[in-house]
Structure formats: C-alpha cells, structure tokens
PDB file of C-alpha atoms in Angstrom:
ATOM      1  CA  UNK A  22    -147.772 228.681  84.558  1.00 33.00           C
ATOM      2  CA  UNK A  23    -148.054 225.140  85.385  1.00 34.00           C
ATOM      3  CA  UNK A  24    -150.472 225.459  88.407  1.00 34.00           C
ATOM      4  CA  UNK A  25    -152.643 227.524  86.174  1.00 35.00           C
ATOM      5  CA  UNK A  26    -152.994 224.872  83.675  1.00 35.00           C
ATOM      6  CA  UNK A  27    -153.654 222.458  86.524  1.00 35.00           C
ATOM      7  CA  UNK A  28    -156.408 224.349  87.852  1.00 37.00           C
ATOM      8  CA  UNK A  29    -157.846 224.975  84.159  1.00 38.00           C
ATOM      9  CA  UNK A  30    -157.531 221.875  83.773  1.00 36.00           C
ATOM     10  CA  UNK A  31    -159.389 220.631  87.271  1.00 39.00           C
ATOM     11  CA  UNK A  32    -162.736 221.155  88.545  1.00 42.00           C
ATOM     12  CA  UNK A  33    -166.277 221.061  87.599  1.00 40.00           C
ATOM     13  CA  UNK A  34    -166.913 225.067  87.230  1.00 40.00           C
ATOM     14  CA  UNK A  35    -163.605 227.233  86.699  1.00 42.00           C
ATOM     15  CA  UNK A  36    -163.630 230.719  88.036  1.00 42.00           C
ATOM     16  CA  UNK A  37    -163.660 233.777  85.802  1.00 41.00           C
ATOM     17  CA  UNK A  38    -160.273 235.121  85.110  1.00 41.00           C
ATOM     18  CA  UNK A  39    -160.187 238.811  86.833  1.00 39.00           C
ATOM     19  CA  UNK A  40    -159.509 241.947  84.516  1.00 35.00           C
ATOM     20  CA  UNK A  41    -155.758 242.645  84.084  1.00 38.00           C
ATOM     21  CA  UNK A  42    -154.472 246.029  84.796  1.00 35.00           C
ATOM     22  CA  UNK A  43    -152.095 247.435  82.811  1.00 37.00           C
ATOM     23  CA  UNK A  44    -150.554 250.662  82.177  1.00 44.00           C
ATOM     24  CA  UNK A  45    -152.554 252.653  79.156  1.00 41.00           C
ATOM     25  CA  UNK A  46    -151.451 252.561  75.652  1.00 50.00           C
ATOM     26  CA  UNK A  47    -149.664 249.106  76.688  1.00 74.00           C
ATOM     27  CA  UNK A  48    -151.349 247.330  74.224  1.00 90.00           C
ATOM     28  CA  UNK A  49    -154.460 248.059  71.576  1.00 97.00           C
ATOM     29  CA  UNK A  50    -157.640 247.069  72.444  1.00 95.00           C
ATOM     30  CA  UNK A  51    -160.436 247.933  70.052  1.00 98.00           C
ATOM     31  CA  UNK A  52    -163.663 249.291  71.720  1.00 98.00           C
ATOM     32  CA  UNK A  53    -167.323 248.906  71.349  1.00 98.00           C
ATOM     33  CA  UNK A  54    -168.478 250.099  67.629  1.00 97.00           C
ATOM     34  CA  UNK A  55    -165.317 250.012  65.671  1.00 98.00           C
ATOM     35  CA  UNK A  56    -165.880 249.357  62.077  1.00 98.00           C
ATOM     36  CA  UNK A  57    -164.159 247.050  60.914  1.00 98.00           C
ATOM     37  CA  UNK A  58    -163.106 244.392  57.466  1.00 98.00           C
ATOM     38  CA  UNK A  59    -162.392 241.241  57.361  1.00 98.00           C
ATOM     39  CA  UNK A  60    -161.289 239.413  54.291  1.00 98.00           C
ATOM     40  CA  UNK A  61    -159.230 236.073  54.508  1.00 98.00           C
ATOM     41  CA  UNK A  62    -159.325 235.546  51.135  1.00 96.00           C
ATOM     42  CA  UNK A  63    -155.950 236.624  48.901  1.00 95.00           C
ATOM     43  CA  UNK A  64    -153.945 239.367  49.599  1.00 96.00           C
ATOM     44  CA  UNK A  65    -155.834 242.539  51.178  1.00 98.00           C
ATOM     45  CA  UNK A  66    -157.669 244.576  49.143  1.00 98.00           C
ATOM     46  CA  UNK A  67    -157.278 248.016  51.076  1.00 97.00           C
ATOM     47  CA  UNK A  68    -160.253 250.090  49.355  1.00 96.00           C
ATOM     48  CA  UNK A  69    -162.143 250.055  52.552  1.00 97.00           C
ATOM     49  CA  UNK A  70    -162.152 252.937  54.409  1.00 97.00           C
ATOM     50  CA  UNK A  71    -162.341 251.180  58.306  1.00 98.00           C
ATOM     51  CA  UNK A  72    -160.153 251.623  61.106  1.00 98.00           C
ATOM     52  CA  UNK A  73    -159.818 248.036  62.225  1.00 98.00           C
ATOM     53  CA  UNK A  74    -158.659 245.325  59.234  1.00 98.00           C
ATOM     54  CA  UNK A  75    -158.194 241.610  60.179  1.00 98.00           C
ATOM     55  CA  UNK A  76    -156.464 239.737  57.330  1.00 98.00           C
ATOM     56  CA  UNK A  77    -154.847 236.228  56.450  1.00 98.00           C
ATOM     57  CA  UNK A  78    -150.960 236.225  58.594  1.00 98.00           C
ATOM     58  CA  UNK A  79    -149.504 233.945  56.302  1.00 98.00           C
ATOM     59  CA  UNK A  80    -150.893 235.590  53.050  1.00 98.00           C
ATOM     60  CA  UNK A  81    -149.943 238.888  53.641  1.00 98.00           C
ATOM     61  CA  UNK A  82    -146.565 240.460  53.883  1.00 98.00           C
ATOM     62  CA  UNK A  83    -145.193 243.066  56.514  1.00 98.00           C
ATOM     63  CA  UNK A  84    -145.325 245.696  53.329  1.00 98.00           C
ATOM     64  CA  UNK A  85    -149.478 244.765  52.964  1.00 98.00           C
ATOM     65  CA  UNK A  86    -149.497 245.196  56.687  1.00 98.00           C
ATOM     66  CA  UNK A  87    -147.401 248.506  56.593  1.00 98.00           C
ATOM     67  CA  UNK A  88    -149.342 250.051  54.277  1.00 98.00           C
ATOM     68  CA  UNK A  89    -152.368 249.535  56.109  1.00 98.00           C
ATOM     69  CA  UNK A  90    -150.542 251.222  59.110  1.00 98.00           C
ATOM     70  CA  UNK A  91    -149.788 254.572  56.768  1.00 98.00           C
ATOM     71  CA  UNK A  92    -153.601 254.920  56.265  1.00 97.00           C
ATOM     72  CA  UNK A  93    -153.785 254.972  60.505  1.00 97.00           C
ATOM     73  CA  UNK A  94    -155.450 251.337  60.795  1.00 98.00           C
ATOM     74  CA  UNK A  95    -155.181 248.861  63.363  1.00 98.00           C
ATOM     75  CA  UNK A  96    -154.356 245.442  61.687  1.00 98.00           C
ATOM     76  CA  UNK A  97    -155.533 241.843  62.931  1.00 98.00           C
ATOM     77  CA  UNK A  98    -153.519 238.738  62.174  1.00 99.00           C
ATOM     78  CA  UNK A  99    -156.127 235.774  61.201  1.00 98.00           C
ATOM     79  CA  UNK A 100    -153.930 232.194  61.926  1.00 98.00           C
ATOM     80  CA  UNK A 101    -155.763 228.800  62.568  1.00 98.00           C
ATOM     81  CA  UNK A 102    -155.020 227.514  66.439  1.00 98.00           C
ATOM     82  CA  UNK A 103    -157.328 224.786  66.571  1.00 98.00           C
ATOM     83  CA  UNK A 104    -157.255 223.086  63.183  1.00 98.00           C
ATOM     84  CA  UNK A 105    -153.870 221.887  61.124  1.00 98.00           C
ATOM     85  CA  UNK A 106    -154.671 223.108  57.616  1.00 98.00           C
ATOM     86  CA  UNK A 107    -152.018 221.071  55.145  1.00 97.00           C
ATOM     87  CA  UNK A 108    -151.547 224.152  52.487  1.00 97.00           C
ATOM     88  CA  UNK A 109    -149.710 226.234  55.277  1.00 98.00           C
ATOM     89  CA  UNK A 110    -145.817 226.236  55.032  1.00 97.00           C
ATOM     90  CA  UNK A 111    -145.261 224.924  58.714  1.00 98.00           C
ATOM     91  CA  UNK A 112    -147.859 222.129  57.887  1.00 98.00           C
ATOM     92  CA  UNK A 113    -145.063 219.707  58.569  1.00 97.00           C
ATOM     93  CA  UNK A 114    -144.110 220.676  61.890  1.00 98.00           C
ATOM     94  CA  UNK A 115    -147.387 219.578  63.188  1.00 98.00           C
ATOM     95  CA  UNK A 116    -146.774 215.637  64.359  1.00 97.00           C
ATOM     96  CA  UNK A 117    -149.448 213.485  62.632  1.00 97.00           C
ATOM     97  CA  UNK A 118    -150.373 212.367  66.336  1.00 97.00           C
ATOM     98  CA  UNK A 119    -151.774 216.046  66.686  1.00 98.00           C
ATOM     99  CA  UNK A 120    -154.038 215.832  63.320  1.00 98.00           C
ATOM    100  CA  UNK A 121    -157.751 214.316  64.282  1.00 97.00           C
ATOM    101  CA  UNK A 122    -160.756 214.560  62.149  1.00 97.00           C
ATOM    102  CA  UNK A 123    -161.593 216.333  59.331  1.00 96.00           C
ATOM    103  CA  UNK A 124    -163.397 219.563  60.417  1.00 93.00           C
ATOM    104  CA  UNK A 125    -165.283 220.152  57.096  1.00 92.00           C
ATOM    105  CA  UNK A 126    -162.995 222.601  55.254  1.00 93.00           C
ATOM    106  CA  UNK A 127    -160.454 221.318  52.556  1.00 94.00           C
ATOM    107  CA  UNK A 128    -157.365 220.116  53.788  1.00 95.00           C
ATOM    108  CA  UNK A 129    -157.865 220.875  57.785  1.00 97.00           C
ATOM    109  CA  UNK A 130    -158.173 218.650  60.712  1.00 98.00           C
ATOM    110  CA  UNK A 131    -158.882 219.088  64.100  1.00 98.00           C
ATOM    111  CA  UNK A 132    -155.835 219.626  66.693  1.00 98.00           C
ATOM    112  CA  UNK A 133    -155.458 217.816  69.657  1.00 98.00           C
ATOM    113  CA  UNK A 134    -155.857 220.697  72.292  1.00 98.00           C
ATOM    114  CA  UNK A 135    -154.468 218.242  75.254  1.00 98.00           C
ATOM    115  CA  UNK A 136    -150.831 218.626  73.793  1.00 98.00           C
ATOM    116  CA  UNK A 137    -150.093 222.162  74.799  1.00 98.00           C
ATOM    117  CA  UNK A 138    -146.360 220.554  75.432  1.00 97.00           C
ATOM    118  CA  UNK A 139    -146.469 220.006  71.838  1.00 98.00           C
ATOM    119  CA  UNK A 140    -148.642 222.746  70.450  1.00 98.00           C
ATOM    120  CA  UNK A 141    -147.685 225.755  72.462  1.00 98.00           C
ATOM    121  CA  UNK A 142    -144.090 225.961  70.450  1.00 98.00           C
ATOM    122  CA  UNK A 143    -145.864 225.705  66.880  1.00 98.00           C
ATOM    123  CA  UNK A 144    -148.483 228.270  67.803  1.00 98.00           C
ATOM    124  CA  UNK A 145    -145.973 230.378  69.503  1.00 98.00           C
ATOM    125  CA  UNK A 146    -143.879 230.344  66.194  1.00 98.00           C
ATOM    126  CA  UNK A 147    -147.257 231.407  64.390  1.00 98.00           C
ATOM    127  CA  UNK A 148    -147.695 234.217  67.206  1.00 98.00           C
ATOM    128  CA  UNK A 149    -143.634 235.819  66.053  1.00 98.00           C
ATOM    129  CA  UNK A 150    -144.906 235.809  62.936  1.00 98.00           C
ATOM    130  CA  UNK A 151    -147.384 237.962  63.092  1.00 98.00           C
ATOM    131  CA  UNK A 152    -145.263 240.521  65.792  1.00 98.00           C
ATOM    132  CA  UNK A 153    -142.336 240.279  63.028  1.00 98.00           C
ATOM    133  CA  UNK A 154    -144.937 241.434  60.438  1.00 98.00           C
ATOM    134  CA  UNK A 155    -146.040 244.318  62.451  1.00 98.00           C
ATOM    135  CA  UNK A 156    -149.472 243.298  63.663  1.00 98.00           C
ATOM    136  CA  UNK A 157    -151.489 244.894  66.499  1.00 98.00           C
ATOM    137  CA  UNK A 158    -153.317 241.990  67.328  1.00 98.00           C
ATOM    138  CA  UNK A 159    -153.990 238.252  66.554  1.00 98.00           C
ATOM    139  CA  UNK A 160    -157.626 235.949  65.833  1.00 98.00           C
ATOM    140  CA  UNK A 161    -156.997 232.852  66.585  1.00 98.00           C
ATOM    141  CA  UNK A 162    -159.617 230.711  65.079  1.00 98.00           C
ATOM    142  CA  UNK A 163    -161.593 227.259  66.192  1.00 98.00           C
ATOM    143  CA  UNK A 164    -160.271 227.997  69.347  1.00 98.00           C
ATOM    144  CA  UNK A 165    -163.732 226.220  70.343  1.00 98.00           C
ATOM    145  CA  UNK A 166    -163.002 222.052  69.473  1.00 98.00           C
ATOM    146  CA  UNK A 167    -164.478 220.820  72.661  1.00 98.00           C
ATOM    147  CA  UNK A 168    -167.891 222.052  71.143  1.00 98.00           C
ATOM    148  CA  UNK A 169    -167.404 219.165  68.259  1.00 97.00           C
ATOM    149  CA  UNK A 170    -166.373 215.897  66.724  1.00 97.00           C
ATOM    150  CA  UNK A 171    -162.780 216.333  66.752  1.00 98.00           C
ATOM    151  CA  UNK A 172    -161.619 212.440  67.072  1.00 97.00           C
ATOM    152  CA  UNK A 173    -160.421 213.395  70.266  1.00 98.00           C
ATOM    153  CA  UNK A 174    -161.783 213.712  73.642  1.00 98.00           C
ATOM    154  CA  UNK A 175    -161.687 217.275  74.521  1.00 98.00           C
ATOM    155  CA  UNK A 176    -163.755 219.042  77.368  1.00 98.00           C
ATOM    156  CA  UNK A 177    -164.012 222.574  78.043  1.00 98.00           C
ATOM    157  CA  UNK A 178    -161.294 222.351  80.619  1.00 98.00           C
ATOM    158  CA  UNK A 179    -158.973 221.297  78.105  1.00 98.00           C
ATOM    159  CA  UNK A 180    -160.659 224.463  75.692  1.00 98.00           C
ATOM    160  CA  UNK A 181    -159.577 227.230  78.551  1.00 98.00           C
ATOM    161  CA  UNK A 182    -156.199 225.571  79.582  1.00 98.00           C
ATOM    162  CA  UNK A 183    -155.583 226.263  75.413  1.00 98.00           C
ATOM    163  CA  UNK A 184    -157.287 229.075  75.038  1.00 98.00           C
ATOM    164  CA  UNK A 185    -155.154 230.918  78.373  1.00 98.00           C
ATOM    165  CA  UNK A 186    -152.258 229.898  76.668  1.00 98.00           C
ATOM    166  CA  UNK A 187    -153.091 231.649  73.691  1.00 98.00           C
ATOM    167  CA  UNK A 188    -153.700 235.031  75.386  1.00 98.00           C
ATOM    168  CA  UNK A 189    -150.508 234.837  77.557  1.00 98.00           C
ATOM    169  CA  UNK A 190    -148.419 233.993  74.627  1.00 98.00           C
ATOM    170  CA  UNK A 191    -150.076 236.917  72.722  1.00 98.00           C
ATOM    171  CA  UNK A 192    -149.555 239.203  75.256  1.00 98.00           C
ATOM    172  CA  UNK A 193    -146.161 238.323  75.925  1.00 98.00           C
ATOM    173  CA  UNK A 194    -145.571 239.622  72.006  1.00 98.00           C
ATOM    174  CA  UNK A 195    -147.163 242.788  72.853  1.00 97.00           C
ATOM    175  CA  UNK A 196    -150.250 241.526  70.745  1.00 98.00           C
ATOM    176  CA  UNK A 197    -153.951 242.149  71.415  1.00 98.00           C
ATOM    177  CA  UNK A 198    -155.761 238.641  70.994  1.00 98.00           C
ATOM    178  CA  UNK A 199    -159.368 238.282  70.027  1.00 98.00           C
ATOM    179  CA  UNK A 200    -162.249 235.356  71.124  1.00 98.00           C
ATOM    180  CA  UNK A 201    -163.332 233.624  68.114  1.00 98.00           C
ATOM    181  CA  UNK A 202    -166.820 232.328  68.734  1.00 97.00           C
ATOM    182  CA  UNK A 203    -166.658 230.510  72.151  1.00 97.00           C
ATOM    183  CA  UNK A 204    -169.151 231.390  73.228  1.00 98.00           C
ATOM    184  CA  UNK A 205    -170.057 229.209  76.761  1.00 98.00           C
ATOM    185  CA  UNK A 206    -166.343 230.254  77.939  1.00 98.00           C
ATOM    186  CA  UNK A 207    -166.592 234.083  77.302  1.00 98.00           C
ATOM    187  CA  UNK A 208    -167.488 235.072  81.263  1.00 98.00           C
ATOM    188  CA  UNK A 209    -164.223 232.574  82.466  1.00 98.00           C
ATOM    189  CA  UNK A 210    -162.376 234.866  79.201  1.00 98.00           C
ATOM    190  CA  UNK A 211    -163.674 238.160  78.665  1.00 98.00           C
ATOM    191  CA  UNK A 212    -161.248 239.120  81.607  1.00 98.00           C
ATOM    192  CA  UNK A 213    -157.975 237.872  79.354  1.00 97.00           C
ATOM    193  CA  UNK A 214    -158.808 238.479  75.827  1.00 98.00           C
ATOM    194  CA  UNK A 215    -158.921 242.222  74.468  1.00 98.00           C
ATOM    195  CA  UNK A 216    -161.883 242.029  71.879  1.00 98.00           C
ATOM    196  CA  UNK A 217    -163.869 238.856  70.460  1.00 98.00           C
ATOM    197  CA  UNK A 218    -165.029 237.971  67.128  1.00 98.00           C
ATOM    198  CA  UNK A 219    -168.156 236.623  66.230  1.00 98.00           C
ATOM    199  CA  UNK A 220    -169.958 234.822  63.493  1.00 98.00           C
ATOM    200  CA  UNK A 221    -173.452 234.424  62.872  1.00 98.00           C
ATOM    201  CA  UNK A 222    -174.673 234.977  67.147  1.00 98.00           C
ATOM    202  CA  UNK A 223    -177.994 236.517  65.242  1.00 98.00           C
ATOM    203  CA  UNK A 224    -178.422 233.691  62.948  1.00 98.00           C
ATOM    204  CA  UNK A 225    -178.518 231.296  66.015  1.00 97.00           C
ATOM    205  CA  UNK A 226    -179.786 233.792  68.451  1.00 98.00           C
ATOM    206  CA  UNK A 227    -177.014 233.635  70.703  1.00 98.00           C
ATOM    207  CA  UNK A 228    -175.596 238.206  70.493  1.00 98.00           C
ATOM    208  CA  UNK A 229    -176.286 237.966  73.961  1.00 97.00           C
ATOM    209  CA  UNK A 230    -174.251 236.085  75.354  1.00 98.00           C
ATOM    210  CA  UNK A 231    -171.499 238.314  73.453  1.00 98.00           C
ATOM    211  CA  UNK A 232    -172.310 241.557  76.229  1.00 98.00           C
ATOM    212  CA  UNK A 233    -169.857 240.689  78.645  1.00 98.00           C
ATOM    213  CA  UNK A 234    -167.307 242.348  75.976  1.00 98.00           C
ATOM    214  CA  UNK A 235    -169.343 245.166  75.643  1.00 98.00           C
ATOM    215  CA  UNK A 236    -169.743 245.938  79.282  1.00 98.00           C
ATOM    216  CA  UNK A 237    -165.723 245.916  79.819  1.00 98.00           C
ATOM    217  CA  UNK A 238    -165.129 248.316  76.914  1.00 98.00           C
ATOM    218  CA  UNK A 239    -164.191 245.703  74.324  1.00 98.00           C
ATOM    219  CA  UNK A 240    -165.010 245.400  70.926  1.00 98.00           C
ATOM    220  CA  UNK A 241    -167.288 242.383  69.408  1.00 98.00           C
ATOM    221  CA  UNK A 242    -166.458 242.118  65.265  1.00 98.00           C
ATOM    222  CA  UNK A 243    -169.294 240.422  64.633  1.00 98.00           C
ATOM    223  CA  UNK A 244    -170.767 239.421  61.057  1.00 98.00           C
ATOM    224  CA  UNK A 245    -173.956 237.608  59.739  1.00 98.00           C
ATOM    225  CA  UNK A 246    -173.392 235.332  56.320  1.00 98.00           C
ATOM    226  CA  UNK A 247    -177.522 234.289  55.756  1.00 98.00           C
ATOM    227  CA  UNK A 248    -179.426 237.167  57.536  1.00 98.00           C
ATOM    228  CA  UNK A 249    -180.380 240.294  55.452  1.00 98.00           C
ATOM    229  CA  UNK A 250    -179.319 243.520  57.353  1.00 98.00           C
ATOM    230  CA  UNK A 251    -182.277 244.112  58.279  1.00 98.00           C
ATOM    231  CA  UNK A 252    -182.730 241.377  60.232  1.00 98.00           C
ATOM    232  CA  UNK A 253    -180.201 241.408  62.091  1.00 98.00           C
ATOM    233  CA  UNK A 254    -178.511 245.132  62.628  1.00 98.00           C
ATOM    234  CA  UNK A 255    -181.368 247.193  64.380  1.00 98.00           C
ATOM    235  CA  UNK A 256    -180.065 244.142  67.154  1.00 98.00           C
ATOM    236  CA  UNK A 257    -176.787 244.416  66.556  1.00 98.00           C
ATOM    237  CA  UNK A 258    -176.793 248.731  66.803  1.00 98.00           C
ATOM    238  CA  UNK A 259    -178.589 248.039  70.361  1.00 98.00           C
ATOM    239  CA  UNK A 260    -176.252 245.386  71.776  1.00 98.00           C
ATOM    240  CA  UNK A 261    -173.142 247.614  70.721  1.00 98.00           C
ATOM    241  CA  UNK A 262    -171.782 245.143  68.263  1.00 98.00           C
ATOM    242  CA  UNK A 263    -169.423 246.286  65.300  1.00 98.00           C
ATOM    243  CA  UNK A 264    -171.930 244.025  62.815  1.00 98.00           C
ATOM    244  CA  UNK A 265    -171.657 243.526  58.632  1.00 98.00           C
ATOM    245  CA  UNK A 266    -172.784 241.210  56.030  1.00 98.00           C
ATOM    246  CA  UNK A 267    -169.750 238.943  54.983  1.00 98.00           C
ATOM    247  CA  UNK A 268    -169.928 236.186  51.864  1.00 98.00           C
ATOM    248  CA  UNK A 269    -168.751 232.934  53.626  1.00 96.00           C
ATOM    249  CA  UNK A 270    -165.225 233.077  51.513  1.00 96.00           C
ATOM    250  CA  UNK A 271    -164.682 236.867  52.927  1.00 98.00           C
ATOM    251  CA  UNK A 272    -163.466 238.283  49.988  1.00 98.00           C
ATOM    252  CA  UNK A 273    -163.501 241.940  50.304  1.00 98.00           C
ATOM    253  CA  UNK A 274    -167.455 242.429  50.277  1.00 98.00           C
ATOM    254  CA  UNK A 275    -168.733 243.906  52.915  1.00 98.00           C
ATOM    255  CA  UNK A 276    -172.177 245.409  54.047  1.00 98.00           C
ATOM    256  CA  UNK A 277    -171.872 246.895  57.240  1.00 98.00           C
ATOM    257  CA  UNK A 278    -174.792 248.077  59.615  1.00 97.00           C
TER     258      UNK A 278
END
C-alpha cells in the first residue's frame, strides 16, 4: 500500500490502473442503462419503481435500506469524502487542521486530501457504516478538490492517491464504489471503480469523456439539473448513459430519459 501511494503520489503522468479480475458475483457492479433514483434529501421515498436507488448513509436506517432490498433493488450509500459537513454526527472527529474553505454549501468545508494518515480511519468508519447497514455500494462525493479553491494545495496526484484509497477500502467491505464527477482522472480510474456518477456532463458538454465506463461494462448515473430532456437525452440514449432530470435538492422528483 505504501509504494502505491508513493507512486500516485510521484510523477508527471500516472499510468492507468489495469482492470481487476475477480471471481463473478464477487461484488455488484451496475451496467450500462440501469435506471436508477437518487434522492439525498430526507428519508427515501420508495415509490419509484427502479432497480438501482442511491440514498443519504447517515439518514437512512438498515430497515429503509432493507426494505428496498425486499422490492429486489440494489442500494447506493451517498457519504461526503471530500468535504467535512458540521451537521453529521462524526463532525467532531474530523481535526480542525483537516477543515479548509468553505465549498459553497451550508456548513461544509473542504478536506485536506494530503492527510490520508488522518483521513483514511474517519472515512473508513463512514465505509462500516454503510456495510453494517446493508449497502451494495458506496458514492463518495467531491472526491474531485484538486479541481478547486480548497485553501489547500492539492494536485491531482494527491486526488488519485485519495481517490485509490477510497476504492480499496470499499472493496475491502465487499462494497461497489462509484466516480463522482472526476472527470480528467476517469482513464487512470475507470479500471478501480465499478460504476461512476455524473452531474450535469451535458450541461458543460463534457458525456464524453464519461465512455470509458461504458466501454468496460459499467454503469454512468448521470443527471442534468438546467437542461430540458430534450436537450440532453437523445445524447445521453446514444452514449449509453442511465440519464434523468433531478431538482438540485434531489428530493424524490425524477424525470428520466
């Protein structure tokens, strides 16, 4: 583990990571058109008839997760791995050293990424949570602070050594583990992570860059908060993308392609 994060963490141009093999049925890993809902705000509203939910960890309960299980779906555990966000109740174990700027939401700042000595044991924590629940798989999200003003000095290096992590501590739970946005580092992580998620590519032209997933059998949950579906899905259909229409606080609305 150490020289890996050594030679993430050296070098102008890090080479992809190859595709794992594995035995089948190891682990879940969603593939190209799933349907899916996501809805991070309150406790899951399960109405939706979709295969594939991905829900708040700390909000819901192993019961809202069982339930979702009886109806034969595939459940995603939403936790924040790149931002501390002070109304969680491990807040507190996150050293104030850690916290950087403000990252635009209420009550989150940016993590310093560096400190994997420091963070890997709080997100590891957050990782047994969602096995204990019963999850199939976990979204870690702003897994992509190099890309802005954190208050720290973070380079993409630093964003893979992290992100790596992530996976292998995922994996090591017998969780599937999605990319959240990411976009410049998907063809050094398409090989380690088991499905990505995606907001708004269309809205900033950027779906394909998003086809590495595709081509390796891997679902892309994908949604557009601006676009109209029409602008966005006949795109979406072509690329292979499992694409809706989300409101920005994903409440249980949904208008899928």
């Amino acid at each position: 583990m150490v020289l890996l994060l050594l030679a993430a963490c050296s070098g102008p141009s890090p080479a992809p990571d190859p595709v794992p093999t594995r035995p089948p049925g190891a682990r879940w890993q969603p593939e190209p058109g799933t349907a899916w809902q996501w809805q991070l705000d309150g406790r899951v509203d399960p109405g939706v008839d979709v295969p594939v939910y991905d829900i708040d960890g700390f909000v819901n309960t192993a019961e809202d997760v069982a339930g979702l299980h009886r109806e034969g779906r595939k459940v995603i555990c939403y936790v924040n791995a790149g931002a501390w966000e002070d109304f969680r109740p491990d807040a507190g174990d996150f050293p104030a050293a850690l916290r950087g700027k403000g990252n635009g939401w209420p009550g989150e700042r940016w993590l310093d990424i560096r400190r994997l000595d420091a963070l890997r044991p709080l997100m590891e924590r957050r990782l047994d949570m969602c096995r204990d629940k019963g999850f199939d798989a976990v979204e870690p999200d702003l897994v992509d602070g190099y890309l802005h003003d954190t208050g720290f000095p973070l380079t993409a290096a630093h964003q893979l050594a992290y992100n790596r992590m992530l996976a292998r501590a995922a994996h090591a739970r017998g969780l599937a583990i999605g990319l959240k946005n990411d976009l410049p580092q998907i063809p050094q992580l398409v090989g380690v992570y088991d499905f990505a998620v995606n907001e708004e590519c269309a809205q900033y032209d950027e779906c394909a860059a998003l086809t590495p997933f595709i081509r390796a059998g891997k679902a892309v949950f994908h949604v557009e908060y601006a676009l109209t579906n029409a602008e966005f899905c006949p795109q979406a259909r072509a690329l292979g993308l499992s694409s809706m229409r989300k409101r920005l606080d994903l409440d249980p609305w949904r208008k899928p392609c």
